[in-house]
Coordinates of C-alpha atoms in Angstrom, one line a residue:
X1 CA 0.0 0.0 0.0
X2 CA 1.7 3.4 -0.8
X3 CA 0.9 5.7 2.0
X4 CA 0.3 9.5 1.0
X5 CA -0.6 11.0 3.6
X6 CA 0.3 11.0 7.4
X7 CA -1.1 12.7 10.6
X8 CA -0.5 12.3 14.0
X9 CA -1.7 14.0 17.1
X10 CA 0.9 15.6 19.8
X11 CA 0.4 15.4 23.1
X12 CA 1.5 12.0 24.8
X13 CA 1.9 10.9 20.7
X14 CA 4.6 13.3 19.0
X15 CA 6.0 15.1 21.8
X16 CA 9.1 13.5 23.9
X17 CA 8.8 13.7 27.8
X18 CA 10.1 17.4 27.6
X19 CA 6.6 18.4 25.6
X20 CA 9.0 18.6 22.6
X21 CA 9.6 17.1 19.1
X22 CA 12.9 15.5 19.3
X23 CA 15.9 15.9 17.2
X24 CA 14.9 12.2 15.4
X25 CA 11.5 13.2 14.8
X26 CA 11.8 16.3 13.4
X27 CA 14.7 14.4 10.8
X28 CA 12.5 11.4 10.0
X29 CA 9.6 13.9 9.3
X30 CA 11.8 15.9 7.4
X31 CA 13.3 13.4 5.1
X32 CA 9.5 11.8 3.9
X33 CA 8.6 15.6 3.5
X34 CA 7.2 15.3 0.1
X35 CA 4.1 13.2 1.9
X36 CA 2.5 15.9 4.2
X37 CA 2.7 15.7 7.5
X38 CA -0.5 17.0 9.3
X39 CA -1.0 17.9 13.0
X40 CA -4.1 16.7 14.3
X41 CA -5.0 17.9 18.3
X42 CA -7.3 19.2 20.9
X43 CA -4.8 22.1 20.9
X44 CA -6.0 25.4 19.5
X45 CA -3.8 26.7 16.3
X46 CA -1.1 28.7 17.9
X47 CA -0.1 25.9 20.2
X48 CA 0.6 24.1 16.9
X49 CA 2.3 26.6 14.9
X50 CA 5.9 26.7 16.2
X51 CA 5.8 22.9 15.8
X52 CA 4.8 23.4 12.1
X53 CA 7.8 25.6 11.9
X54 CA 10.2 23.4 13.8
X55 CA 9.2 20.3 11.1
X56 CA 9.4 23.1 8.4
X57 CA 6.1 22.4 7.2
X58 CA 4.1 25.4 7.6
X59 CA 2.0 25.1 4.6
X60 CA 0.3 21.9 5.8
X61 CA -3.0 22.0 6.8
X62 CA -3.5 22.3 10.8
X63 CA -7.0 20.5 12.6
X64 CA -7.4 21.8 15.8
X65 CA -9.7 21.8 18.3
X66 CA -10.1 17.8 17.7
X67 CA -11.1 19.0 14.2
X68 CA -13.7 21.6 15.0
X69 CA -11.1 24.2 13.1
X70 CA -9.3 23.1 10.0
X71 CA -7.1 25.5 8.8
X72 CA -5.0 25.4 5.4
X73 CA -3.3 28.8 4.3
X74 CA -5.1 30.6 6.9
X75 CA -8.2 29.8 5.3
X76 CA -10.7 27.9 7.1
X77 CA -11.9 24.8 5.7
X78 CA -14.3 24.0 8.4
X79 CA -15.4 25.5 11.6
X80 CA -18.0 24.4 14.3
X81 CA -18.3 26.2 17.5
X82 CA -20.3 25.5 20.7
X83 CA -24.2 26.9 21.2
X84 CA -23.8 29.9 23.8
X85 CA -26.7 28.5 25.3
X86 CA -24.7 25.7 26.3
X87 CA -21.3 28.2 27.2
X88 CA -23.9 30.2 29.8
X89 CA -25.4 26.6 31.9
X90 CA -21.3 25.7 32.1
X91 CA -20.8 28.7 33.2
X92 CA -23.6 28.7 36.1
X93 CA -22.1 25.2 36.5
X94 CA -19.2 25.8 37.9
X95 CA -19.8 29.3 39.4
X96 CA -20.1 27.7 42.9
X97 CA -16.8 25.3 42.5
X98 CA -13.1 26.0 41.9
X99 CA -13.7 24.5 38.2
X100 CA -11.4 26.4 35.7
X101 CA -12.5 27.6 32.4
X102 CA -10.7 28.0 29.5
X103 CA -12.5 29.3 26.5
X104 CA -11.2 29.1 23.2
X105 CA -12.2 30.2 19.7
X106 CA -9.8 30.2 16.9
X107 CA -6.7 31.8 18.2
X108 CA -7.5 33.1 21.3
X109 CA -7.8 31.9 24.7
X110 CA -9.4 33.6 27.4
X111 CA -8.9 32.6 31.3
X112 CA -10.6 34.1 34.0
X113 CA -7.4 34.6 36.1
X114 CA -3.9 33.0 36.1
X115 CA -4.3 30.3 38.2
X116 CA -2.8 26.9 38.5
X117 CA -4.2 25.4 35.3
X118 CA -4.0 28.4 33.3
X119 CA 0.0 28.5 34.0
X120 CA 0.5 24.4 33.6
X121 CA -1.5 25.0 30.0
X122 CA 0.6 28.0 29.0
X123 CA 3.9 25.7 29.8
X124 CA 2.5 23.0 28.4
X125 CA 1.3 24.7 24.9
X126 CA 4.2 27.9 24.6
X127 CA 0.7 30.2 24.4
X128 CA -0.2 33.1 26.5
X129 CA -4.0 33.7 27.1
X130 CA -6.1 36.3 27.6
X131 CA -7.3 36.9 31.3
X132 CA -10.8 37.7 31.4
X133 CA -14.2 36.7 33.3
X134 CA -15.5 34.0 31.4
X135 CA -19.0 36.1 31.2
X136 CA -17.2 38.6 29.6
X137 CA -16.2 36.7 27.2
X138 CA -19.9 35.1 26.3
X139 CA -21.3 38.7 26.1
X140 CA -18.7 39.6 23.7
X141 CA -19.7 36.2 21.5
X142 CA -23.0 36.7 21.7
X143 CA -22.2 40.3 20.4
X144 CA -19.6 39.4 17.7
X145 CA -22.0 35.8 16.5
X146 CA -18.6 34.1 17.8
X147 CA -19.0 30.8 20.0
X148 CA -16.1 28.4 21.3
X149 CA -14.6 26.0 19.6
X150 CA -13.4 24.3 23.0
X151 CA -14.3 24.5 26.3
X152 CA -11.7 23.3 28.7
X153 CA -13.1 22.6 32.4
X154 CA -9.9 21.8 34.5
X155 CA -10.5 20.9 38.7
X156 CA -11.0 18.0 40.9
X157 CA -11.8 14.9 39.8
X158 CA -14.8 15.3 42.5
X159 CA -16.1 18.4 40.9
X160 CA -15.4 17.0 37.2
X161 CA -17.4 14.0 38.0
X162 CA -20.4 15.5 38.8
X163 CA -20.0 18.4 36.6
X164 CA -19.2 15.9 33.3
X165 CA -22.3 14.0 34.3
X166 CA -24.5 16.9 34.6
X167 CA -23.4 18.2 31.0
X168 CA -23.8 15.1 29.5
X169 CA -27.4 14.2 30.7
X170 CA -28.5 18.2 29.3
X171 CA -26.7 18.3 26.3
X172 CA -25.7 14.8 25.3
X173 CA -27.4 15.6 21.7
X174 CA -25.2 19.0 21.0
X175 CA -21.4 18.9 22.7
X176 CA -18.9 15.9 22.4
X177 CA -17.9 16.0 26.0
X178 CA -13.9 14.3 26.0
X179 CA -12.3 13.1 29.6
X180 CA -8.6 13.6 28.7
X181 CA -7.8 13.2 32.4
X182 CA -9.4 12.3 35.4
X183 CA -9.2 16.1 36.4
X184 CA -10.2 17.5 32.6
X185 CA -13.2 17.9 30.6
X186 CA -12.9 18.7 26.6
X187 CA -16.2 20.1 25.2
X188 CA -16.5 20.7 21.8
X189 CA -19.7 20.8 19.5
X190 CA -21.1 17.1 19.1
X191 CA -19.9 16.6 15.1
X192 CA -16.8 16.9 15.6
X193 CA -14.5 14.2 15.4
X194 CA -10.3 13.7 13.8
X195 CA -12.1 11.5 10.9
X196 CA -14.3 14.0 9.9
X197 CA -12.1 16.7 9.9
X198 CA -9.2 14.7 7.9
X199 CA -12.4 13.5 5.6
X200 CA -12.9 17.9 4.7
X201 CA -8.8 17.8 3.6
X202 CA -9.5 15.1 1.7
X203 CA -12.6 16.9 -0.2
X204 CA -10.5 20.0 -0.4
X205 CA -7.0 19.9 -0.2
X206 CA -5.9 16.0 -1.1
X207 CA -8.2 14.9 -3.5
X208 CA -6.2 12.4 -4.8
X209 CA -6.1 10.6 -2.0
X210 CA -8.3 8.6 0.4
X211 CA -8.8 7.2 3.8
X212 CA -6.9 4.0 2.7
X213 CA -3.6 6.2 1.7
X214 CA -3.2 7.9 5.5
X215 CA -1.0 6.6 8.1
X216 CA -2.1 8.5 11.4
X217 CA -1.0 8.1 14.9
X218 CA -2.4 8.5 18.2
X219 CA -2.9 7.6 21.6
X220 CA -6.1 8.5 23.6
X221 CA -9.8 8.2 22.8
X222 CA -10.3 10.9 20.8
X223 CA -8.0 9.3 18.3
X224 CA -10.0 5.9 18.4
X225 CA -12.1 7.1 15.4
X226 CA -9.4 8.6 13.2
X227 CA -7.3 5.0 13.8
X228 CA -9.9 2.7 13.1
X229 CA -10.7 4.8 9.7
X230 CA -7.3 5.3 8.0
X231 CA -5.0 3.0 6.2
X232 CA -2.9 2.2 9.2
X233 CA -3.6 3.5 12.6
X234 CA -0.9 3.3 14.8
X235 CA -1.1 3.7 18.2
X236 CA 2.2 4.7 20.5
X237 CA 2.7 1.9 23.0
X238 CA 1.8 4.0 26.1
X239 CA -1.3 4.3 24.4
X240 CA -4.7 3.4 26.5
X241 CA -5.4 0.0 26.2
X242 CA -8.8 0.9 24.2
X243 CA -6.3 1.9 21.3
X244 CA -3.6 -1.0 21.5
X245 CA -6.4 -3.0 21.3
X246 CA -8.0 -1.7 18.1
X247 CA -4.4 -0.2 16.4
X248 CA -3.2 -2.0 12.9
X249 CA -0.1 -1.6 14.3
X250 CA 1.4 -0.7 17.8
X251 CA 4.7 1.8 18.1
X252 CA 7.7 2.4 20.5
X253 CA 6.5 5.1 23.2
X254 CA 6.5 8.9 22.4
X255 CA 9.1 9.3 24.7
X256 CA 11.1 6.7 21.8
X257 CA 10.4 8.3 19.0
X258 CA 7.5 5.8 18.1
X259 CA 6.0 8.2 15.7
X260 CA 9.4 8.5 13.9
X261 CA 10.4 4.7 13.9
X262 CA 6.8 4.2 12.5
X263 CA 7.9 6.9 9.8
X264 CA 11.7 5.2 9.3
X265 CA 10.5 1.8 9.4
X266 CA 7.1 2.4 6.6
X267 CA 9.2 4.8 4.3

């Protein structure tokens, strides 16, 4: 099978222990670089970009947000954003916890205040946000027609328990609601998903090729979808079990390279 195509997600998949792309990666992504390389995450765009430019591949298309954003050129391919309706009940949610909110649309990030989780993420993703009330930042939205493309509910796994079951019986029919980690919640609107969003690059961008061409790579859930579709889905071996167990092939760690070796090894 001659793979065209390859896309991997970053966090726990790419990125070495430091939260960076490794000297071997960047060379093994480098030397296949006539196949484009695409970065597939929950991240928001600007905590992609200086990756792009790292692996020298800034004109490849970016999916963010999980693939509610797909970017290629600065154009946007596809966009779906949260109902503020569903923005304000999180909101009155958490008002009486110590939940964080992060609220993201397109490029920016807004935070209500610099705490704990708002400095880990900035460390974590090299991106600075914007502190203000998250009711502020729904009253602009409503205002500008904007909504978010993520909402990121950070806390104790206490309060994220009852929180994510609360969200999920109200609006099980409108967000995707995505447990990264016992003490995060990922909300995004409910069609979004790494398959569909590498499905619109393949109707726009990379006609020539289809599902059956595309090596991806992952290593939580929200890759499940994306691995079981393409080609070959690869899962990093510090994967969840859910993904070993349905990967075509399983990888080194991503603190080994896996990702590269894959790459070495296939081309």
């Amino acid at each position: 099978m001659r793979y065209k195509l390859i896309c991997s997600d970053i966090d726990g998949t790419l990125l070495d222990k430091n939260r960076e792309l490794s000297d071997f990666t960047i060379q093994e992504i480098q030397r296949v670089s006539p196949i484009p390389f695409v970065l597939i995450s929950s991240r928001m765009p600007k905590a992609m970009r200086h990756l792009q430019s790292q692996l020298g591949n800034t004109n490849a298309p970016l999916i963010a947000y999980n693939g509610g954003l797909v970017l290629h050129n600065n154009q946007v391919l596809h966009s779906a954003v949260i109902d503020n309706a569903v923005l304000e009940t999180v909101i009155l949610l958490c008002e009486k916890t110590t939940i964080h909110l992060s609220l993201y649309f397109e490029d920016d990030w807004f935070v209500p205040s610099m705490d704990f989780w708002a400095l880990r993420e900035a460390d974590n993703t090299k991106v600075t946000p914007v502190v203000k009330s998250n009711k502020s930042v729904l009253s602009q939205w409503k205002n500008e027609g904007k909504g978010a493309h993520k909402i990121m509910c950070m806390g104790h796994e206490a309060e994220i328990d009852v929180l994510y079951k609360a969200l999920e019986n109200s609006f099980s029919n409108q967000i995707m609601l995505y447990r990264s980690k016992p003490t995060y919640i990922e909300i995004s609107h409910i069609s979004v998903s790494k398959k569909t969003a590498i499905e619109v690059l393949l109707n726009s961008c990379y006609t020539n090729i289809s599902m059956k061409n595309i090596v991806a790579f992952g290593d939580n859930y929200n890759d499940i979808e994306m691995l079981k579709a393409v080609g070959l889905g690869v899962a990093v071996a510090n994967a969840i079990e859910e993904v070993l167990q349905i990967a075509d092939k399983i990888t080194d760690t991503n603190k080994n390279n896996g990702v590269a070796k894959t790459i070495q090894e296939l081309f």
